[in-house]
Amino acid sequence: MFELDETHQAFESAVRAWCERELAPAVPALERGEALPYPLLRKLGRELGIAEALAATAERRLARLRSGGQARPGSEEPGREGEAGGLGGDPLLTSVLFKELCRVSPGFGMVLMATLGCGMTILARGSAALVERFALPVLRFEKIGAWALTEPEAGSDAFGGMRTTAVREGDGLRLQGRKTFISNAPYADVLAVFARVEREDGEPVARPVVVERGTQGLETGPPLRKMGMHDSPTGDVFLDGCHVPLDHVVGSLESSARARGAAVLETLNLERSVMPSMCLGILERCVEESVRYARDRRQFGRAIGEFQGVAFPLARMALALENARNLVLKLAWAQKHGRLDARLASAAKLYCAEEATRAALAAVQIHGGSGYMADLPLEKLARDAKMFEIGGGTNEIQLQTIARSLLA
Ligand SMILES: Cc1cc2nc3c(=O)[nH]c(=O)nc-3n(C[C@H](O)[C@H](O)[C@H](O)COP(=O)(O)OP(=O)(O)OC[C@H]3O[C@@H](n4cnc5c(N)ncnc54)[C@H](O)[C@@H]3O)c2cc1C
């Protein structure tokens, strides 16, 4: 499986045409903060049938939950729909979608990933009531989701250092804590907030808890200023005595010690398996733009591509593109066949993030002064690419995950 089949190619063409028509012209205003990405996100969902496909996945899960089928909310097994990664149960379609969006705007891709991260987290382990009330509207893009794990004092050590608590109070839970760097947080309607949830025996277990905007005790901060991804609002979440019903906890509280944290890692694996396709979009665009420019731009009486100083970085970019594409295809295959593991997800995320960042900077260099100007997409791609070496677990944490898995 080294190339896309006809179905995936047709989808790729449709998304590319949509991005050229709708996304590319909107990016400058989104980047300047003059418009929000959410109306465009809804348009994407509607016009490319994405919302419909995601809703169908959620409906299937709902039907299985209601009929008492496998992956009940009380079990430790996630729903197949969450594992397969959405779009018609075909992870490769999801990869193609993210790749295409990120050729134009990785920031916009991040907006989609954050809302899907919320919807899929609820879908994978939530009860029928949670899926119906929260996952469905999020996956239909009627509501915007956010996925909140990182805290000011707990980033790489998100699980061990987590301070946000959900203690029992009356018939529900009282949430206390703060999350930071959360994509979509300033505008999200539904937040999957990770907290140490108090079990009946008093022991805390880390679980996502669904919190709706408007709930007393929930506040979100304004969009944070950042290096790139200006079209993706990122912000803080403040929980101060925020009361939610007990059944807003996603997944069982009665899990074994070994399964503690599994929900966190599962979602991180999903995030890490989507990010490589986002980086692939950056790589693909950088290679295309750079090859074109290296052929067209003339200095010293010849095309700059004839200089080894330009040709060799191009060759390295093409090599990275080839490897990244193979990794993305393998990841999609592994997801589809239930073979995704932490080592593969981390290896792909690390490689693709490093190479996308390197390629975007090389593309700027090949374009000289024009590459540094904001008129071309490369300046934005270079700023946005760096995020993938940090978000979803830094490069160092991916190395740690790979090494641990090797030495286990
Ligand atoms: C644009 C953006 C969007 C984001 N969106 C979300 C979101 O939607 N939801 C969410 O939950 N989070 C989100 N994040 C947060 C992101 O996942 C964290 O920033 C990331 O996990 C790193 O955590 P930290 O920033 O606290 O860095 P730290 O953990 O403080 O790390 C600082 C440095 O120390 C290194 N380091 C730490 N531990 C080790 C170790 N054991 N070995 C070697 N080196 C180590 C790191 O690699 C890094 O270089 C987002 C971040 C950004 C920038």
Tab-separated table of N, CA and C in Angstrom, residues 234-376:
chain	number	residue	atom	x	y	z
A	234	THR	N	-5.808	29.589	21.055
A	234	THR	CA	-5.276	28.739	22.136
A	234	THR	C	-5.465	29.502	23.449
A	235	GLY	N	-5.876	28.829	24.509
A	235	GLY	CA	-6.075	29.592	25.744
A	235	GLY	C	-6.096	28.745	27.002
A	236	ASP	N	-6.335	29.426	28.108
A	236	ASP	CA	-6.389	28.789	29.424
A	236	ASP	C	-7.823	28.401	29.783
A	237	VAL	N	-7.908	27.424	30.685
A	237	VAL	CA	-9.210	27.008	31.232
A	237	VAL	C	-9.089	27.084	32.752
A	238	PHE	N	-10.011	27.798	33.382
A	238	PHE	CA	-9.989	27.938	34.848
A	238	PHE	C	-11.205	27.225	35.433
A	239	LEU	N	-10.949	26.359	36.390
A	239	LEU	CA	-12.041	25.622	37.042
A	239	LEU	C	-12.001	25.963	38.527
A	240	ASP	N	-13.037	26.652	38.980
A	240	ASP	CA	-13.041	27.068	40.381
A	240	ASP	C	-14.378	26.669	41.004
A	241	GLY	N	-14.385	25.493	41.614
A	241	GLY	CA	-15.620	24.998	42.222
A	241	GLY	C	-16.675	24.712	41.183
A	242	CYS	N	-16.224	24.228	40.045
A	242	CYS	CA	-17.136	23.971	38.922
A	242	CYS	C	-17.848	22.629	39.157
A	243	HIS	N	-19.170	22.663	39.273
A	243	HIS	CA	-19.935	21.462	39.634
A	243	HIS	C	-20.521	20.803	38.388
A	244	VAL	N	-20.196	19.516	38.220
A	244	VAL	CA	-20.783	18.763	37.089
A	244	VAL	C	-21.369	17.462	37.620
A	245	PRO	N	-22.388	16.906	36.921
A	245	PRO	CA	-22.934	15.614	37.363
A	245	PRO	C	-21.881	14.516	37.274
A	246	LEU	N	-22.009	13.518	38.118
A	246	LEU	CA	-21.045	12.411	38.155
A	246	LEU	C	-20.968	11.700	36.803
A	247	ASP	N	-22.101	11.648	36.102
A	247	ASP	CA	-22.082	10.901	34.831
A	247	ASP	C	-21.434	11.705	33.686
A	248	HIS	N	-20.809	12.832	33.998
A	248	HIS	CA	-20.023	13.544	32.983
A	248	HIS	C	-18.596	12.989	32.891
A	249	VAL	N	-18.273	12.038	33.747
A	249	VAL	CA	-16.955	11.395	33.655
A	249	VAL	C	-16.992	10.445	32.462
A	250	VAL	N	-15.947	10.529	31.621
A	250	VAL	CA	-15.878	9.653	30.442
A	250	VAL	C	-15.139	8.379	30.825
A	251	GLY	N	-15.829	7.241	30.706
A	251	GLY	CA	-15.213	5.951	31.022
A	251	GLY	C	-15.463	5.541	32.453
A	252	SER	N	-15.093	4.306	32.720
A	252	SER	CA	-15.340	3.731	34.034
A	252	SER	C	-14.361	4.274	35.074
A	253	LEU	N	-14.868	4.415	36.305
A	253	LEU	CA	-13.974	4.800	37.407
A	253	LEU	C	-13.419	3.557	38.083
A	254	GLU	N	-14.042	2.438	37.779
A	254	GLU	CA	-13.691	1.214	38.503
A	254	GLU	C	-12.655	0.395	37.753
A	255	SER	N	-11.627	1.037	37.233
A	255	SER	CA	-10.639	0.302	36.458
A	255	SER	C	-9.487	-0.175	37.331
A	256	SER	N	-8.726	-1.106	36.774
A	256	SER	CA	-7.559	-1.627	37.488
A	256	SER	C	-6.467	-0.557	37.520
A	257	ALA	N	-5.507	-0.725	38.426
A	257	ALA	CA	-4.406	0.245	38.523
A	257	ALA	C	-3.658	0.321	37.184
A	258	ARG	N	-3.521	-0.811	36.521
A	258	ARG	CA	-2.778	-0.877	35.263
A	258	ARG	C	-3.450	-0.035	34.168
A	259	ALA	N	-4.780	-0.012	34.240
A	259	ALA	CA	-5.511	0.712	33.200
A	259	ALA	C	-5.580	2.208	33.470
A	260	ARG	N	-5.116	2.613	34.664
A	260	ARG	CA	-5.149	4.034	34.998
A	260	ARG	C	-4.288	4.812	34.002
A	261	GLY	N	-4.809	5.854	33.460
A	261	GLY	CA	-4.013	6.619	32.508
A	261	GLY	C	-4.143	6.097	31.085
A	262	ALA	N	-4.768	4.913	30.913
A	262	ALA	CA	-4.893	4.358	29.562
A	262	ALA	C	-5.684	5.305	28.661
A	263	ALA	N	-6.701	5.935	29.241
A	263	ALA	CA	-7.535	6.843	28.436
A	263	ALA	C	-6.702	8.025	27.936
A	264	VAL	N	-5.804	8.505	28.794
A	264	VAL	CA	-4.939	9.625	28.400
A	264	VAL	C	-4.030	9.197	27.250
A	265	LEU	N	-3.389	8.043	27.439
A	265	LEU	CA	-2.428	7.587	26.431
A	265	LEU	C	-3.116	7.276	25.109
A	266	GLU	N	-4.313	6.693	25.197
A	266	GLU	CA	-5.063	6.384	23.982
A	266	GLU	C	-5.296	7.639	23.152
A	267	THR	N	-5.763	8.693	23.818
A	267	THR	CA	-6.057	9.916	23.075
A	267	THR	C	-4.768	10.542	22.563
A	268	LEU	N	-3.707	10.459	23.373
A	268	LEU	CA	-2.425	10.993	22.906
A	268	LEU	C	-1.934	10.217	21.687
A	269	ASN	N	-2.129	8.894	21.706
A	269	ASN	CA	-1.718	8.099	20.549
A	269	ASN	C	-2.487	8.527	19.310
A	270	LEU	N	-3.785	8.822	19.498
A	270	LEU	CA	-4.594	9.265	18.359
A	270	LEU	C	-4.062	10.598	17.833
A	271	GLU	N	-3.786	11.518	18.780
A	271	GLU	CA	-3.257	12.830	18.409
A	271	GLU	C	-1.923	12.660	17.672
A	272	ARG	N	-1.068	11.790	18.225
A	272	ARG	CA	0.248	11.582	17.617
A	272	ARG	C	0.140	10.896	16.267
A	273	SER	N	-0.968	10.172	16.051
A	273	SER	CA	-1.089	9.499	14.759
A	273	SER	C	-1.717	10.410	13.707
A	274	VAL	N	-2.373	11.498	14.131
A	274	VAL	CA	-2.919	12.464	13.164
A	274	VAL	C	-1.857	13.503	12.797
A	275	MET	N	-1.051	13.885	13.778
A	275	MET	CA	-0.061	14.942	13.532
A	275	MET	C	0.913	14.611	12.390
A	276	PRO	N	1.353	13.344	12.236
A	276	PRO	CA	2.236	13.068	11.090
A	276	PRO	C	1.611	13.440	9.752
A	277	SER	N	0.313	13.240	9.591
A	277	SER	CA	-0.299	13.598	8.301
A	277	SER	C	-0.352	15.124	8.154
A	278	MET	N	-0.476	15.832	9.274
A	278	MET	CA	-0.447	17.297	9.215
A	278	MET	C	0.947	17.762	8.760
A	279	CYS	N	1.969	17.115	9.317
A	279	CYS	CA	3.353	17.460	8.930
A	279	CYS	C	3.610	17.072	7.478
A	280	LEU	N	2.994	15.973	7.046
A	280	LEU	CA	3.152	15.557	5.650
A	280	LEU	C	2.632	16.640	4.704
A	281	GLY	N	1.533	17.276	5.082
A	281	GLY	CA	0.985	18.367	4.265
A	281	GLY	C	2.000	19.497	4.119
A	282	ILE	N	2.669	19.829	5.239
A	282	ILE	CA	3.683	20.895	5.204
A	282	ILE	C	4.835	20.487	4.285
A	283	LEU	N	5.307	19.263	4.469
A	283	LEU	CA	6.431	18.765	3.658
A	283	LEU	C	6.091	18.783	2.167
A	284	GLU	N	4.911	18.286	1.851
A	284	GLU	CA	4.497	18.189	0.448
A	284	GLU	C	4.476	19.570	-0.206
A	285	ARG	N	3.873	20.521	0.498
A	285	ARG	CA	3.762	21.885	-0.042
A	285	ARG	C	5.147	22.521	-0.197
A	286	CYS	N	6.004	22.304	0.804
A	286	CYS	CA	7.345	22.909	0.767
A	286	CYS	C	8.157	22.354	-0.400
A	287	VAL	N	8.051	21.055	-0.638
A	287	VAL	CA	8.797	20.465	-1.754
A	287	VAL	C	8.267	21.032	-3.072
A	288	GLU	N	6.957	21.041	-3.229
A	288	GLU	CA	6.375	21.535	-4.494
A	288	GLU	C	6.781	22.985	-4.779
A	289	GLU	N	6.613	23.835	-3.758
A	289	GLU	CA	6.920	25.257	-3.958
A	289	GLU	C	8.411	25.453	-4.255
A	290	SER	N	9.245	24.682	-3.559
A	290	SER	CA	10.697	24.865	-3.693
A	290	SER	C	11.198	24.357	-5.036
A	291	VAL	N	10.654	23.247	-5.505
A	291	VAL	CA	11.069	22.723	-6.818
A	291	VAL	C	10.702	23.742	-7.895
A	292	ARG	N	9.482	24.254	-7.802
A	292	ARG	CA	9.034	25.243	-8.797
A	292	ARG	C	9.955	26.464	-8.800
A	293	TYR	N	10.252	26.958	-7.598
A	293	TYR	CA	11.062	28.173	-7.496
A	293	TYR	C	12.498	27.914	-7.965
A	294	ALA	N	13.023	26.723	-7.601
A	294	ALA	CA	14.409	26.395	-7.989
A	294	ALA	C	14.543	26.294	-9.507
A	295	ARG	N	13.445	25.942	-10.185
A	295	ARG	CA	13.477	25.886	-11.652
A	295	ARG	C	13.320	27.274	-12.272
A	296	ASP	N	12.449	28.093	-11.669
A	296	ASP	CA	12.094	29.381	-12.285
A	296	ASP	C	13.061	30.519	-11.951
A	297	ARG	N	13.520	30.539	-10.734
A	297	ARG	CA	14.333	31.679	-10.279
A	297	ARG	C	15.747	31.580	-10.857
A	298	ARG	N	16.182	32.672	-11.495
A	298	ARG	CA	17.510	32.663	-12.114
A	298	ARG	C	18.427	33.668	-11.420
A	299	GLN	N	19.637	33.236	-11.144
A	299	GLN	CA	20.688	34.115	-10.636
A	299	GLN	C	21.997	33.682	-11.289
A	300	PHE	N	22.892	34.622	-11.468
A	300	PHE	CA	24.176	34.331	-12.132
A	300	PHE	C	23.959	33.644	-13.489
A	301	GLY	N	22.852	34.005	-14.145
A	301	GLY	CA	22.605	33.508	-15.493
A	301	GLY	C	22.070	32.084	-15.572
A	302	ARG	N	21.679	31.510	-14.453
A	302	ARG	CA	21.127	30.148	-14.532
A	302	ARG	C	20.066	29.927	-13.437
A	303	ALA	N	19.292	28.850	-13.591
A	303	ALA	CA	18.269	28.525	-12.580
A	303	ALA	C	18.980	28.177	-11.275
A	304	ILE	N	18.445	28.660	-10.140
A	304	ILE	CA	19.160	28.430	-8.864
A	304	ILE	C	19.233	26.933	-8.522
A	305	GLY	N	18.316	26.139	-9.067
A	305	GLY	CA	18.358	24.690	-8.827
A	305	GLY	C	19.616	24.044	-9.366
A	306	GLU	N	20.327	24.760	-10.251
A	306	GLU	CA	21.573	24.200	-10.785
A	306	GLU	C	22.722	24.329	-9.778
A	307	PHE	N	22.507	25.143	-8.737
A	307	PHE	CA	23.546	25.252	-7.704
A	307	PHE	C	23.352	24.122	-6.687
A	308	GLN	N	24.451	23.461	-6.358
A	308	GLN	CA	24.365	22.338	-5.419
A	308	GLN	C	23.794	22.770	-4.058
A	309	GLY	N	24.116	24.040	-3.686
A	309	GLY	CA	23.635	24.564	-2.400
A	309	GLY	C	22.117	24.635	-2.336
A	310	VAL	N	21.450	24.634	-3.471
A	310	VAL	CA	19.983	24.625	-3.512
A	310	VAL	C	19.488	23.195	-3.793
A	311	ALA	N	20.185	22.500	-4.684
A	311	ALA	CA	19.708	21.171	-5.108
A	311	ALA	C	19.775	20.141	-3.978
A	312	PHE	N	20.834	20.173	-3.169
A	312	PHE	CA	20.960	19.145	-2.128
A	312	PHE	C	19.898	19.286	-1.028
A	313	PRO	N	19.642	20.499	-0.522
A	313	PRO	CA	18.538	20.605	0.454
A	313	PRO	C	17.210	20.132	-0.139
A	314	LEU	N	17.025	20.400	-1.439
A	314	LEU	CA	15.799	19.934	-2.105
A	314	LEU	C	15.720	18.412	-2.090
A	315	ALA	N	16.858	17.785	-2.392
A	315	ALA	CA	16.892	16.321	-2.409
A	315	ALA	C	16.585	15.765	-1.016
A	316	ARG	N	17.120	16.420	0.018
A	316	ARG	CA	16.850	15.962	1.398
A	316	ARG	C	15.371	16.116	1.739
A	317	MET	N	14.775	17.227	1.286
A	317	MET	CA	13.343	17.433	1.536
A	317	MET	C	12.524	16.339	0.861
A	318	ALA	N	12.925	15.977	-0.359
A	318	ALA	CA	12.184	14.957	-1.106
A	318	ALA	C	12.304	13.596	-0.420
A	319	LEU	N	13.476	13.328	0.130
A	319	LEU	CA	13.702	12.071	0.856
A	319	LEU	C	12.805	12.017	2.097
A	320	ALA	N	12.770	13.132	2.827
A	320	ALA	CA	11.931	13.193	4.033
A	320	ALA	C	10.456	13.038	3.664
A	321	LEU	N	10.077	13.641	2.550
A	321	LEU	CA	8.682	13.544	2.103
A	321	LEU	C	8.313	12.083	1.837
A	322	GLU	N	9.212	11.394	1.166
A	322	GLU	CA	8.978	9.970	0.858
A	322	GLU	C	8.800	9.160	2.144
A	323	ASN	N	9.702	9.358	3.095
A	323	ASN	CA	9.621	8.618	4.366
A	323	ASN	C	8.368	8.983	5.153
A	324	ALA	N	8.053	10.274	5.187
A	324	ALA	CA	6.884	10.723	5.950
A	324	ALA	C	5.609	10.123	5.344
A	325	ARG	N	5.553	10.094	4.024
A	325	ARG	CA	4.368	9.535	3.357
A	325	ARG	C	4.211	8.060	3.726
A	326	ASN	N	5.319	7.319	3.703
A	326	ASN	CA	5.249	5.898	4.056
A	326	ASN	C	4.806	5.700	5.503
A	327	LEU	N	5.300	6.559	6.392
A	327	LEU	CA	4.908	6.446	7.804
A	327	LEU	C	3.423	6.727	7.989
A	328	VAL	N	2.934	7.725	7.268
A	328	VAL	CA	1.504	8.071	7.387
A	328	VAL	C	0.646	6.913	6.868
A	329	LEU	N	1.065	6.308	5.763
A	329	LEU	CA	0.313	5.164	5.224
A	329	LEU	C	0.351	3.989	6.208
A	330	LYS	N	1.510	3.778	6.810
A	330	LYS	CA	1.616	2.661	7.765
A	330	LYS	C	0.755	2.921	9.005
A	331	LEU	N	0.765	4.170	9.460
A	331	LEU	CA	-0.053	4.520	10.625
A	331	LEU	C	-1.525	4.268	10.354
A	332	ALA	N	-1.981	4.691	9.174
A	332	ALA	CA	-3.397	4.512	8.829
A	332	ALA	C	-3.728	3.023	8.772
A	333	TRP	N	-2.831	2.243	8.214
A	333	TRP	CA	-3.028	0.791	8.152
A	333	TRP	C	-3.104	0.224	9.582
A	334	ALA	N	-2.162	0.644	10.427
A	334	ALA	CA	-2.116	0.130	11.804
A	334	ALA	C	-3.391	0.494	12.563
A	335	GLN	N	-3.871	1.719	12.348
A	335	GLN	CA	-5.103	2.142	13.027
A	335	GLN	C	-6.278	1.295	12.563
A	336	LYS	N	-6.352	1.111	11.261
A	336	LYS	CA	-7.478	0.375	10.690
A	336	LYS	C	-7.513	-1.061	11.198
A	337	HIS	N	-6.339	-1.650	11.409
A	337	HIS	CA	-6.279	-3.045	11.831
A	337	HIS	C	-6.052	-3.207	13.330
A	338	GLY	N	-6.273	-2.100	14.077
A	338	GLY	CA	-6.136	-2.179	15.533
A	338	GLY	C	-4.708	-2.471	15.974
A	339	ARG	N	-3.713	-2.053	15.163
A	339	ARG	CA	-2.319	-2.368	15.489
A	339	ARG	C	-1.519	-1.123	15.861
A	340	LEU	N	-2.221	-0.015	16.119
A	340	LEU	CA	-1.496	1.218	16.476
A	340	LEU	C	-0.912	1.060	17.874
A	341	ASP	N	0.378	1.270	18.006
A	341	ASP	CA	0.956	1.255	19.353
A	341	ASP	C	1.737	2.549	19.590
A	342	ALA	N	2.096	2.745	20.844
A	342	ALA	CA	2.720	4.005	21.243
A	342	ALA	C	4.040	4.237	20.513
A	343	ARG	N	4.805	3.141	20.264
A	343	ARG	CA	6.115	3.327	19.640
A	343	ARG	C	5.970	3.832	18.212
A	344	LEU	N	5.064	3.213	17.471
A	344	LEU	CA	4.863	3.627	16.078
A	344	LEU	C	4.335	5.063	16.009
A	345	ALA	N	3.342	5.367	16.860
A	345	ALA	CA	2.760	6.714	16.852
A	345	ALA	C	3.829	7.755	17.197
A	346	SER	N	4.650	7.451	18.197
A	346	SER	CA	5.689	8.404	18.609
A	346	SER	C	6.774	8.547	17.549
A	347	ALA	N	7.182	7.415	16.947
A	347	ALA	CA	8.239	7.463	15.929
A	347	ALA	C	7.772	8.303	14.738
A	348	ALA	N	6.544	8.084	14.318
A	348	ALA	CA	6.023	8.825	13.164
A	348	ALA	C	5.881	10.301	13.496
A	349	LYS	N	5.388	10.578	14.692
A	349	LYS	CA	5.182	11.983	15.077
A	349	LYS	C	6.525	12.700	15.170
A	350	LEU	N	7.497	12.058	15.787
A	350	LEU	CA	8.825	12.668	15.936
A	350	LEU	C	9.464	12.924	14.569
A	351	TYR	N	9.485	11.900	13.736
A	351	TYR	CA	10.161	12.031	12.438
A	351	TYR	C	9.488	13.116	11.592
A	352	CYS	N	8.177	13.035	11.507
A	352	CYS	CA	7.459	13.964	10.616
A	352	CYS	C	7.544	15.406	11.129
A	353	ALA	N	7.487	15.579	12.457
A	353	ALA	CA	7.572	16.936	13.017
A	353	ALA	C	8.948	17.540	12.760
A	354	GLU	N	9.990	16.742	12.998
A	354	GLU	CA	11.354	17.255	12.776
A	354	GLU	C	11.571	17.608	11.306
A	355	GLU	N	11.124	16.723	10.433
A	355	GLU	CA	11.374	16.941	9.003
A	355	GLU	C	10.515	18.076	8.441
A	356	ALA	N	9.292	18.212	8.940
A	356	ALA	CA	8.442	19.314	8.461
A	356	ALA	C	9.053	20.655	8.870
A	357	THR	N	9.568	20.717	10.085
A	357	THR	CA	10.175	21.964	10.570
A	357	THR	C	11.429	22.289	9.746
A	358	ARG	N	12.250	21.242	9.536
A	358	ARG	CA	13.480	21.435	8.759
A	358	ARG	C	13.139	21.849	7.319
A	359	ALA	N	12.161	21.166	6.731
A	359	ALA	CA	11.816	21.429	5.324
A	359	ALA	C	11.233	22.833	5.158
A	360	ALA	N	10.425	23.258	6.130
A	360	ALA	CA	9.802	24.578	6.006
A	360	ALA	C	10.875	25.671	6.072
A	361	LEU	N	11.847	25.488	6.955
A	361	LEU	CA	12.935	26.472	7.025
A	361	LEU	C	13.795	26.422	5.768
A	362	ALA	N	14.040	25.217	5.249
A	362	ALA	CA	14.829	25.082	4.015
A	362	ALA	C	14.087	25.732	2.850
A	363	ALA	N	12.760	25.584	2.830
A	363	ALA	CA	11.959	26.175	1.745
A	363	ALA	C	12.054	27.702	1.790
A	364	VAL	N	12.007	28.259	3.007
A	364	VAL	CA	12.160	29.710	3.158
A	364	VAL	C	13.526	30.118	2.598
A	365	GLN	N	14.559	29.358	2.947
A	365	GLN	CA	15.924	29.669	2.508
A	365	GLN	C	16.032	29.621	0.980
A	366	ILE	N	15.460	28.605	0.380
A	366	ILE	CA	15.530	28.460	-1.083
A	366	ILE	C	14.831	29.641	-1.764
A	367	HIS	N	13.781	30.172	-1.120
A	367	HIS	CA	13.049	31.303	-1.701
A	367	HIS	C	13.700	32.653	-1.376
A	368	GLY	N	14.770	32.619	-0.597
A	368	GLY	CA	15.458	33.872	-0.270
A	368	GLY	C	14.518	34.868	0.404
A	369	GLY	N	14.662	36.153	0.034
A	369	GLY	CA	13.844	37.218	0.651
A	369	GLY	C	12.362	36.969	0.472
A	370	SER	N	11.965	36.421	-0.668
A	370	SER	CA	10.531	36.158	-0.911
A	370	SER	C	9.996	35.152	0.101
A	371	GLY	N	10.849	34.202	0.485
A	371	GLY	CA	10.418	33.177	1.445
A	371	GLY	C	10.131	33.764	2.810
A	372	TYR	N	10.838	34.857	3.128
A	372	TYR	CA	10.688	35.491	4.444
A	372	TYR	C	9.448	36.390	4.498
A	373	MET	N	8.921	36.730	3.338
A	373	MET	CA	7.749	37.617	3.271
A	373	MET	C	6.464	36.830	3.563
A	374	ALA	N	5.506	37.534	4.156
A	374	ALA	CA	4.259	36.863	4.539
A	374	ALA	C	3.329	36.636	3.349
A	375	ASP	N	3.706	37.118	2.159
A	375	ASP	CA	2.832	36.935	0.991
A	375	ASP	C	2.807	35.482	0.533
A	376	LEU	N	3.912	34.765	0.770
A	376	LEU	CA	3.969	33.365	0.375
A	376	LEU	C	3.523	32.500	1.556
